[in-house]
Amino acid sequence: MANVGLDRIYRNVSWLGIGALGKELWQLRRLRQHFATQQELELLLSEDSVGQAKDICSKIAKDAGIPDENPDFERWVNALQSSHSDAEVIEMYDAMVVQGQDKKASAIVAKCASESAVLVAVSPLAVADMLLVAWRSFKMVNDLSDLYGIKLGYWSRIKLFKLVLMNMALAGGSELAIDVSMDAMSMDLASKVSVRAGQGIGVGLLTARLGIKAMALLRPLPWHSDRKVKLESIRKQIIQRVR
């Protein structure tokens, strides 16, 4: 009887392990599909095709949990005409639907970055601070992925984090130089009041930059130059919170 009970436990554990592995593989596949859809939409933006974009954008909205009665989605659907090219349909979806997601995502990044900055500025426990900041950064990326409709497992989350860090490392030289110089000025200004305040702002800005890069990877479309979320707006909120 004891052996029968152990066999049943082993079978249950095995099935749980297979189920967990299957879920991880499915979530990794979903992340790869997301990047494939990004590339497909980017290609459609550069072509003069008609009739493909509406279905793709509608599926993106469904995956993100955006209901048909959502005001932004309804406005996009009602604005569509048969004469619109795929590029125009995608641009309209970006301006009417994705921009609303971007505003919520930007608020998530600003909140996490500001709270991380304050945490480091007021606490004397440096190691504990950084562990908590790292945990909050993981949570921030998870919240952003949920917002854009991408469910992450353990390995897909690690993969996404690696891509975010790689994108930060490969940021354009001029963009990075401007950000770093502005960051240095912000930290120098804060350090005149407190060394910890300067450190806090530095951590907050790093968290914000990580969040913005995560947004770029998670949103379904490449940034439109006029609608791109910039570090400057979040930087002001961080400095204000630390002060």
PDB file of N, CA and C in Angstrom, residues 29-88:
ATOM      1  N   ARG A  29       7.146  30.773 -26.350  1.00  0.00           N
ATOM      2  CA  ARG A  29       6.635  30.825 -27.718  1.00  0.00           C
ATOM      3  C   ARG A  29       5.810  32.092 -27.943  1.00  0.00           C
ATOM      4  N   ARG A  30       5.008  32.472 -26.940  1.00  0.00           N
ATOM      5  CA  ARG A  30       4.212  33.692 -27.047  1.00  0.00           C
ATOM      6  C   ARG A  30       5.103  34.928 -27.164  1.00  0.00           C
ATOM      7  N   LEU A  31       6.214  34.923 -26.430  1.00  0.00           N
ATOM      8  CA  LEU A  31       7.135  36.057 -26.493  1.00  0.00           C
ATOM      9  C   LEU A  31       7.779  36.132 -27.877  1.00  0.00           C
ATOM     10  N   ARG A  32       8.159  34.978 -28.425  1.00  0.00           N
ATOM     11  CA  ARG A  32       8.722  34.963 -29.777  1.00  0.00           C
ATOM     12  C   ARG A  32       7.686  35.417 -30.810  1.00  0.00           C
ATOM     13  N   GLN A  33       6.440  35.004 -30.622  1.00  0.00           N
ATOM     14  CA  GLN A  33       5.373  35.439 -31.527  1.00  0.00           C
ATOM     15  C   GLN A  33       5.176  36.947 -31.458  1.00  0.00           C
ATOM     16  N   HIS A  34       5.303  37.501 -30.255  1.00  0.00           N
ATOM     17  CA  HIS A  34       5.168  38.950 -30.072  1.00  0.00           C
ATOM     18  C   HIS A  34       6.219  39.681 -30.899  1.00  0.00           C
ATOM     19  N   PHE A  35       7.473  39.227 -30.817  1.00  0.00           N
ATOM     20  CA  PHE A  35       8.543  39.878 -31.572  1.00  0.00           C
ATOM     21  C   PHE A  35       8.349  39.686 -33.078  1.00  0.00           C
ATOM     22  N   ALA A  36       7.808  38.521 -33.468  1.00  0.00           N
ATOM     23  CA  ALA A  36       7.534  38.281 -34.890  1.00  0.00           C
ATOM     24  C   ALA A  36       6.438  39.229 -35.384  1.00  0.00           C
ATOM     25  N   THR A  37       5.429  39.470 -34.542  1.00  0.00           N
ATOM     26  CA  THR A  37       4.357  40.401 -34.909  1.00  0.00           C
ATOM     27  C   THR A  37       4.891  41.822 -35.018  1.00  0.00           C
ATOM     28  N   GLN A  38       5.789  42.200 -34.113  1.00  0.00           N
ATOM     29  CA  GLN A  38       6.429  43.521 -34.198  1.00  0.00           C
ATOM     30  C   GLN A  38       7.105  43.702 -35.555  1.00  0.00           C
ATOM     31  N   GLN A  39       7.862  42.694 -35.965  1.00  0.00           N
ATOM     32  CA  GLN A  39       8.573  42.765 -37.249  1.00  0.00           C
ATOM     33  C   GLN A  39       7.597  42.824 -38.423  1.00  0.00           C
ATOM     34  N   GLU A  40       6.508  42.065 -38.319  1.00  0.00           N
ATOM     35  CA  GLU A  40       5.505  42.061 -39.390  1.00  0.00           C
ATOM     36  C   GLU A  40       4.856  43.438 -39.530  1.00  0.00           C
ATOM     37  N   LEU A  41       4.509  44.051 -38.403  1.00  0.00           N
ATOM     38  CA  LEU A  41       3.891  45.377 -38.447  1.00  0.00           C
ATOM     39  C   LEU A  41       4.879  46.431 -38.945  1.00  0.00           C
ATOM     40  N   GLU A  42       6.128  46.293 -38.529  1.00  0.00           N
ATOM     41  CA  GLU A  42       7.146  47.247 -38.985  1.00  0.00           C
ATOM     42  C   GLU A  42       7.327  47.144 -40.498  1.00  0.00           C
ATOM     43  N   LEU A  43       7.230  45.915 -41.014  1.00  0.00           N
ATOM     44  CA  LEU A  43       7.335  45.711 -42.456  1.00  0.00           C
ATOM     45  C   LEU A  43       6.130  46.328 -43.179  1.00  0.00           C
ATOM     46  N   LEU A  44       4.933  46.147 -42.619  1.00  0.00           N
ATOM     47  CA  LEU A  44       3.725  46.704 -43.229  1.00  0.00           C
ATOM     48  C   LEU A  44       3.755  48.232 -43.241  1.00  0.00           C
ATOM     49  N   LEU A  45       4.409  48.813 -42.241  1.00  0.00           N
ATOM     50  CA  LEU A  45       4.527  50.272 -42.195  1.00  0.00           C
ATOM     51  C   LEU A  45       5.345  50.817 -43.367  1.00  0.00           C
ATOM     52  N   SER A  46       6.216  49.997 -43.893  1.00  0.00           N
ATOM     53  CA  SER A  46       7.096  50.453 -44.983  1.00  0.00           C
ATOM     54  C   SER A  46       6.573  50.063 -46.357  1.00  0.00           C
ATOM     55  N   GLU A  47       5.443  49.339 -46.393  1.00  0.00           N
ATOM     56  CA  GLU A  47       4.898  48.894 -47.665  1.00  0.00           C
ATOM     57  C   GLU A  47       3.601  49.625 -47.996  1.00  0.00           C
ATOM     58  N   ASP A  48       3.120  49.415 -49.205  1.00  0.00           N
ATOM     59  CA  ASP A  48       1.885  50.063 -49.664  1.00  0.00           C
ATOM     60  C   ASP A  48       0.779  49.016 -49.830  1.00  0.00           C
ATOM     61  N   SER A  49       0.648  48.151 -48.811  1.00  0.00           N
ATOM     62  CA  SER A  49      -0.329  47.066 -48.879  1.00  0.00           C
ATOM     63  C   SER A  49      -1.660  47.494 -48.259  1.00  0.00           C
ATOM     64  N   VAL A  50      -2.701  46.700 -48.503  1.00  0.00           N
ATOM     65  CA  VAL A  50      -4.042  46.986 -47.987  1.00  0.00           C
ATOM     66  C   VAL A  50      -4.692  45.680 -47.530  1.00  0.00           C
ATOM     67  N   GLY A  51      -5.395  45.742 -46.381  1.00  0.00           N
ATOM     68  CA  GLY A  51      -6.238  44.620 -45.976  1.00  0.00           C
ATOM     69  C   GLY A  51      -5.666  43.660 -44.961  1.00  0.00           C
ATOM     70  N   GLN A  52      -4.426  43.855 -44.522  1.00  0.00           N
ATOM     71  CA  GLN A  52      -3.830  42.911 -43.569  1.00  0.00           C
ATOM     72  C   GLN A  52      -3.790  43.446 -42.137  1.00  0.00           C
ATOM     73  N   ALA A  53      -3.643  44.731 -41.979  1.00  0.00           N
ATOM     74  CA  ALA A  53      -3.336  45.316 -40.670  1.00  0.00           C
ATOM     75  C   ALA A  53      -4.494  45.246 -39.679  1.00  0.00           C
ATOM     76  N   LYS A  54      -5.736  45.387 -40.158  1.00  0.00           N
ATOM     77  CA  LYS A  54      -6.872  45.441 -39.229  1.00  0.00           C
ATOM     78  C   LYS A  54      -6.972  44.174 -38.390  1.00  0.00           C
ATOM     79  N   ASP A  55      -6.873  43.012 -39.030  1.00  0.00           N
ATOM     80  CA  ASP A  55      -6.976  41.743 -38.298  1.00  0.00           C
ATOM     81  C   ASP A  55      -5.820  41.576 -37.312  1.00  0.00           C
ATOM     82  N   ILE A  56      -4.628  41.984 -37.728  1.00  0.00           N
ATOM     83  CA  ILE A  56      -3.462  41.861 -36.834  1.00  0.00           C
ATOM     84  C   ILE A  56      -3.636  42.753 -35.611  1.00  0.00           C
ATOM     85  N   CYS A  57      -4.038  43.998 -35.832  1.00  0.00           N
ATOM     86  CA  CYS A  57      -4.220  44.935 -34.723  1.00  0.00           C
ATOM     87  C   CYS A  57      -5.358  44.489 -33.804  1.00  0.00           C
ATOM     88  N   SER A  58      -6.428  43.956 -34.376  1.00  0.00           N
ATOM     89  CA  SER A  58      -7.555  43.467 -33.573  1.00  0.00           C
ATOM     90  C   SER A  58      -7.120  42.309 -32.684  1.00  0.00           C
ATOM     91  N   LYS A  59      -6.269  41.430 -33.208  1.00  0.00           N
ATOM     92  CA  LYS A  59      -5.765  40.311 -32.403  1.00  0.00           C
ATOM     93  C   LYS A  59      -4.856  40.823 -31.290  1.00  0.00           C
ATOM     94  N   ILE A  60      -4.040  41.821 -31.598  1.00  0.00           N
ATOM     95  CA  ILE A  60      -3.177  42.416 -30.568  1.00  0.00           C
ATOM     96  C   ILE A  60      -4.018  42.981 -29.433  1.00  0.00           C
ATOM     97  N   ALA A  61      -5.106  43.669 -29.791  1.00  0.00           N
ATOM     98  CA  ALA A  61      -5.986  44.250 -28.781  1.00  0.00           C
ATOM     99  C   ALA A  61      -6.635  43.156 -27.935  1.00  0.00           C
ATOM    100  N   LYS A  62      -7.058  42.090 -28.583  1.00  0.00           N
ATOM    101  CA  LYS A  62      -7.681  40.973 -27.860  1.00  0.00           C
ATOM    102  C   LYS A  62      -6.692  40.334 -26.895  1.00  0.00           C
ATOM    103  N   ASP A  63      -5.467  40.109 -27.349  1.00  0.00           N
ATOM    104  CA  ASP A  63      -4.430  39.510 -26.499  1.00  0.00           C
ATOM    105  C   ASP A  63      -4.106  40.406 -25.308  1.00  0.00           C
ATOM    106  N   ALA A  64      -4.235  41.721 -25.501  1.00  0.00           N
ATOM    107  CA  ALA A  64      -3.949  42.669 -24.420  1.00  0.00           C
ATOM    108  C   ALA A  64      -5.139  42.847 -23.479  1.00  0.00           C
ATOM    109  N   GLY A  65      -6.230  42.135 -23.761  1.00  0.00           N
ATOM    110  CA  GLY A  65      -7.408  42.242 -22.895  1.00  0.00           C
ATOM    111  C   GLY A  65      -8.219  43.497 -23.119  1.00  0.00           C
ATOM    112  N   ILE A  66      -8.063  44.124 -24.285  1.00  0.00           N
ATOM    113  CA  ILE A  66      -8.825  45.339 -24.605  1.00  0.00           C
ATOM    114  C   ILE A  66     -10.165  44.918 -25.195  1.00  0.00           C
ATOM    115  N   PRO A  67     -11.279  45.188 -24.519  1.00  0.00           N
ATOM    116  CA  PRO A  67     -12.590  44.755 -25.019  1.00  0.00           C
ATOM    117  C   PRO A  67     -13.044  45.588 -26.218  1.00  0.00           C
ATOM    118  N   ASP A  68     -13.986  45.042 -26.980  1.00  0.00           N
ATOM    119  CA  ASP A  68     -14.494  45.748 -28.160  1.00  0.00           C
ATOM    120  C   ASP A  68     -15.141  47.076 -27.796  1.00  0.00           C
ATOM    121  N   GLU A  69     -15.695  47.151 -26.568  1.00  0.00           N
ATOM    122  CA  GLU A  69     -16.382  48.382 -26.152  1.00  0.00           C
ATOM    123  C   GLU A  69     -15.440  49.412 -25.537  1.00  0.00           C
ATOM    124  N   ASN A  70     -14.140  49.118 -25.500  1.00  0.00           N
ATOM    125  CA  ASN A  70     -13.169  50.097 -25.020  1.00  0.00           C
ATOM    126  C   ASN A  70     -13.257  51.357 -25.892  1.00  0.00           C
ATOM    127  N   PRO A  71     -13.377  52.554 -25.298  1.00  0.00           N
ATOM    128  CA  PRO A  71     -13.570  53.784 -26.079  1.00  0.00           C
ATOM    129  C   PRO A  71     -12.473  54.026 -27.117  1.00  0.00           C
ATOM    130  N   ASP A  72     -11.223  53.777 -26.750  1.00  0.00           N
ATOM    131  CA  ASP A  72     -10.111  53.987 -27.689  1.00  0.00           C
ATOM    132  C   ASP A  72     -10.202  53.002 -28.862  1.00  0.00           C
ATOM    133  N   PHE A  73     -10.517  51.741 -28.534  1.00  0.00           N
ATOM    134  CA  PHE A  73     -10.624  50.721 -29.584  1.00  0.00           C
ATOM    135  C   PHE A  73     -11.809  51.016 -30.494  1.00  0.00           C
ATOM    136  N   GLU A  74     -12.943  51.404 -29.903  1.00  0.00           N
ATOM    137  CA  GLU A  74     -14.128  51.752 -30.699  1.00  0.00           C
ATOM    138  C   GLU A  74     -13.843  52.925 -31.627  1.00  0.00           C
ATOM    139  N   ARG A  75     -13.124  53.922 -31.117  1.00  0.00           N
ATOM    140  CA  ARG A  75     -12.798  55.098 -31.930  1.00  0.00           C
ATOM    141  C   ARG A  75     -11.938  54.696 -33.126  1.00  0.00           C
ATOM    142  N   TRP A  76     -10.995  53.769 -32.876  1.00  0.00           N
ATOM    143  CA  TRP A  76     -10.149  53.286 -33.972  1.00  0.00           C
ATOM    144  C   TRP A  76     -10.974  52.538 -35.017  1.00  0.00           C
ATOM    145  N   VAL A  77     -11.833  51.616 -34.564  1.00  0.00           N
ATOM    146  CA  VAL A  77     -12.655  50.833 -35.487  1.00  0.00           C
ATOM    147  C   VAL A  77     -13.558  51.744 -36.315  1.00  0.00           C
ATOM    148  N   ASN A  78     -14.178  52.734 -35.653  1.00  0.00           N
ATOM    149  CA  ASN A  78     -15.099  53.630 -36.358  1.00  0.00           C
ATOM    150  C   ASN A  78     -14.383  54.545 -37.345  1.00  0.00           C
ATOM    151  N   ALA A  79     -13.094  54.773 -37.110  1.00  0.00           N
ATOM    152  CA  ALA A  79     -12.333  55.671 -37.992  1.00  0.00           C
ATOM    153  C   ALA A  79     -11.825  54.962 -39.245  1.00  0.00           C
ATOM    154  N   LEU A  80     -11.843  53.624 -39.236  1.00  0.00           N
ATOM    155  CA  LEU A  80     -11.285  52.870 -40.356  1.00  0.00           C
ATOM    156  C   LEU A  80     -12.171  52.968 -41.598  1.00  0.00           C
ATOM    157  N   GLN A  81     -11.522  53.085 -42.731  1.00  0.00           N
ATOM    158  CA  GLN A  81     -12.210  53.091 -44.022  1.00  0.00           C
ATOM    159  C   GLN A  81     -11.496  52.133 -44.965  1.00  0.00           C
ATOM    160  N   SER A  82     -12.255  51.622 -45.941  1.00  0.00           N
ATOM    161  CA  SER A  82     -11.686  50.642 -46.867  1.00  0.00           C
ATOM    162  C   SER A  82     -10.528  51.208 -47.679  1.00  0.00           C
ATOM    163  N   SER A  83     -10.483  52.524 -47.793  1.00  0.00           N
ATOM    164  CA  SER A  83      -9.418  53.162 -48.577  1.00  0.00           C
ATOM    165  C   SER A  83      -8.100  53.283 -47.818  1.00  0.00           C
ATOM    166  N   HIS A  84      -8.117  53.020 -46.515  1.00  0.00           N
ATOM    167  CA  HIS A  84      -6.897  53.151 -45.716  1.00  0.00           C
ATOM    168  C   HIS A  84      -5.911  52.032 -46.049  1.00  0.00           C
ATOM    169  N   SER A  85      -4.674  52.390 -46.193  1.00  0.00           N
ATOM    170  CA  SER A  85      -3.617  51.398 -46.385  1.00  0.00           C
ATOM    171  C   SER A  85      -3.296  50.747 -45.042  1.00  0.00           C
ATOM    172  N   ASP A  86      -2.544  49.641 -45.087  1.00  0.00           N
ATOM    173  CA  ASP A  86      -2.138  48.965 -43.849  1.00  0.00           C
ATOM    174  C   ASP A  86      -1.312  49.899 -42.969  1.00  0.00           C
ATOM    175  N   ALA A  87      -0.438  50.677 -43.589  1.00  0.00           N
ATOM    176  CA  ALA A  87       0.393  51.613 -42.821  1.00  0.00           C
ATOM    177  C   ALA A  87      -0.471  52.632 -42.093  1.00  0.00           C
ATOM    178  N   GLU A  88      -1.515  53.125 -42.753  1.00  0.00           N
ATOM    179  CA  GLU A  88      -2.416  54.105 -42.134  1.00  0.00           C
ATOM    180  C   GLU A  88      -3.214  53.466 -40.996  1.00  0.00           C
TER     181      GLU A  88
END
